[in-house]
Coordinates of C-alpha atoms in Angstrom, one line a residue:
M1 CA -35.1 13.1 0.4
K2 CA -34.8 9.8 2.4
K3 CA -32.9 8.2 -0.5
L4 CA -30.5 11.1 -0.6
I5 CA -29.8 10.9 3.1
L6 CA -29.3 7.1 2.9
L7 CA -26.9 7.6 0.0
A8 CA -24.9 10.2 1.9
L9 CA -24.7 7.9 5.0
T10 CA -23.6 5.0 2.9
L11 CA -20.8 7.0 1.2
F12 CA -19.7 8.4 4.6
A13 CA -19.5 4.8 6.0
Y14 CA -17.5 3.7 3.0
Q15 CA -14.9 6.5 3.6
A16 CA -14.8 5.7 7.3
N17 CA -13.3 2.3 6.6
A18 CA -10.2 3.9 5.0
T19 CA -6.9 3.1 6.9
V20 CA -3.9 5.3 7.5
H21 CA -0.5 3.5 7.1
T22 CA 2.6 5.2 8.3
V23 CA 6.1 4.9 6.8
N24 CA 9.5 5.9 8.3
N25 CA 12.8 4.5 7.1
A26 CA 14.9 6.1 9.9
P27 CA 16.2 3.7 12.6
N28 CA 13.6 3.4 15.4
G29 CA 11.3 5.6 13.3
G30 CA 8.2 4.2 15.1
A31 CA 6.0 3.7 11.9
Q32 CA 4.2 0.6 10.7
F33 CA 6.4 0.3 7.6
T34 CA 10.0 1.1 6.6
T35 CA 9.4 1.3 2.8
I36 CA 6.6 3.1 0.9
N37 CA 6.2 -0.1 -1.3
D38 CA 5.4 -2.2 1.8
A39 CA 2.7 0.2 2.8
I40 CA 1.3 0.3 -0.7
N41 CA 1.2 -3.5 -0.8
A42 CA -0.7 -3.6 2.5
A43 CA -3.1 -0.8 1.5
V44 CA -6.5 -1.2 -0.2
M45 CA -8.4 1.3 -2.3
G46 CA -9.0 4.6 -0.6
D47 CA -6.3 4.2 2.1
T48 CA -3.9 6.9 3.1
I49 CA -0.1 6.5 3.4
Y50 CA 1.7 9.0 5.5
V51 CA 5.4 9.2 4.8
H52 CA 7.4 10.7 7.7
G53 CA 10.3 13.1 7.0
S54 CA 13.6 11.3 7.2
P55 CA 17.3 12.1 6.8
L56 CA 17.4 9.0 4.6
I57 CA 16.2 8.8 1.0
Y58 CA 13.2 6.6 0.5
A59 CA 13.4 3.9 -2.3
A60 CA 11.3 4.3 -5.4
F61 CA 7.7 3.2 -5.2
T62 CA 5.0 2.0 -7.6
V63 CA 1.2 2.4 -7.3
T64 CA -0.6 -0.1 -9.6
D65 CA -4.4 -0.3 -9.8
K66 CA -5.1 1.3 -6.4
K67 CA -6.5 4.7 -5.6
L68 CA -4.4 5.9 -2.7
T69 CA -3.5 9.2 -0.9
I70 CA 0.3 9.4 -0.3
M71 CA 1.3 12.3 2.0
G72 CA 4.6 13.6 3.2
P73 CA 5.5 16.6 5.3
G74 CA 5.8 19.0 2.3
W75 CA 8.7 20.4 0.3
A76 CA 9.2 23.2 2.9
P77 CA 8.1 21.9 6.3
Q78 CA 8.2 23.9 9.5
K79 CA 11.7 25.0 10.6
N80 CA 11.4 23.2 14.0
N81 CA 11.1 19.9 12.1
A82 CA 12.6 20.6 8.7
V83 CA 13.1 17.0 7.7
R84 CA 11.5 16.2 4.3
A85 CA 10.4 13.0 2.7
I86 CA 12.8 12.6 -0.2
V87 CA 11.9 9.7 -2.6
A88 CA 14.1 8.3 -5.4
S89 CA 11.3 8.2 -8.0
A90 CA 7.7 6.9 -8.5
I91 CA 5.4 5.2 -11.0
I92 CA 1.6 5.5 -10.9
R93 CA -0.2 3.3 -13.4
N94 CA -3.3 1.4 -14.4
S95 CA -2.5 -2.0 -15.8
N96 CA -5.8 -3.2 -17.0
A97 CA -8.9 -1.4 -18.3
S98 CA -11.1 -4.4 -18.1
I99 CA -11.4 -4.2 -14.3
P100 CA -12.9 -0.8 -13.5
T101 CA -12.9 -1.3 -9.7
K102 CA -9.1 -1.7 -9.7
T103 CA -7.7 1.6 -10.8
S104 CA -5.2 4.3 -9.7
N105 CA -7.6 7.0 -11.0
G106 CA -8.0 9.7 -8.3
T107 CA -4.7 9.0 -6.6
E108 CA -3.3 11.9 -4.6
I109 CA 0.3 12.7 -3.9
Q110 CA 1.1 15.5 -1.4
G111 CA 4.2 16.8 0.3
L112 CA 7.0 14.6 -1.2
V113 CA 10.3 15.5 -2.8
F114 CA 11.3 13.4 -5.8
N115 CA 14.9 13.1 -6.8
G116 CA 14.2 11.1 -9.9
A117 CA 11.4 11.2 -12.5
V118 CA 7.8 10.5 -11.6
S119 CA 6.1 8.5 -14.4
I120 CA 2.3 8.4 -14.7
S121 CA 0.8 5.7 -16.9
L122 CA 4.2 4.6 -18.1
N123 CA 5.1 0.9 -17.9
S124 CA 4.0 -0.7 -21.0
S125 CA 1.9 -0.1 -24.1
A126 CA -0.9 -2.0 -22.4
D127 CA -1.3 0.5 -19.6
V128 CA -4.4 2.7 -19.7
P129 CA -4.3 6.4 -18.6
V130 CA -4.5 7.3 -15.0
L131 CA -7.1 10.1 -14.7
N132 CA -8.1 12.6 -12.1
M133 CA -4.9 12.7 -10.1
R134 CA -4.0 15.4 -7.6
I135 CA -0.4 16.4 -7.0
D136 CA 0.1 19.0 -4.3
R137 CA 3.1 20.6 -2.4
C138 CA 5.6 18.3 -4.1
E139 CA 9.1 19.1 -5.5
F140 CA 10.2 17.4 -8.7
R141 CA 14.0 17.4 -9.2
G142 CA 13.9 14.8 -11.9
G143 CA 10.8 15.9 -13.7
I144 CA 7.3 14.4 -14.2
D145 CA 6.4 12.3 -17.2
I146 CA 2.6 12.0 -18.0
V147 CA 2.0 9.9 -21.0
H148 CA -0.9 8.4 -23.0
S149 CA -4.1 10.5 -23.0
A150 CA -4.1 11.4 -19.4
S151 CA -6.4 14.2 -18.2
N152 CA -7.9 16.0 -15.3
Y153 CA -4.7 16.5 -13.3
I154 CA -4.4 19.2 -10.6

């Protein structure tokens, strides 16, 4: 029983180190970053990136070898603040299977609107599948392209 409690506390402490990064591309938006890619570059495994709603379209972003949670306000936010986070497109990929600690497996994307296609595990024939992704409350205007032998998507 003591080992189970120690394991639970260790996992809780690991999750407590996760950082939330904020992104807003509107002038005087008040966030830490103005592009999603800048926030992704600053993030480490397990971090959350919150993308504010904006009247401007966000540039495309790429997640490579990092498990992140990327959240926007949703495809149908509250009417008193109906600004959505519209993104040009996105790529989520794993570049190298030989480093198991550097993986995009388990990445979550929530509440974004994508004008262009979202590609998962699509960059080169050397990519390995991204597994166990969760995509929630998103709108896909350009479609979603899941390639290779990807599995366990919600």
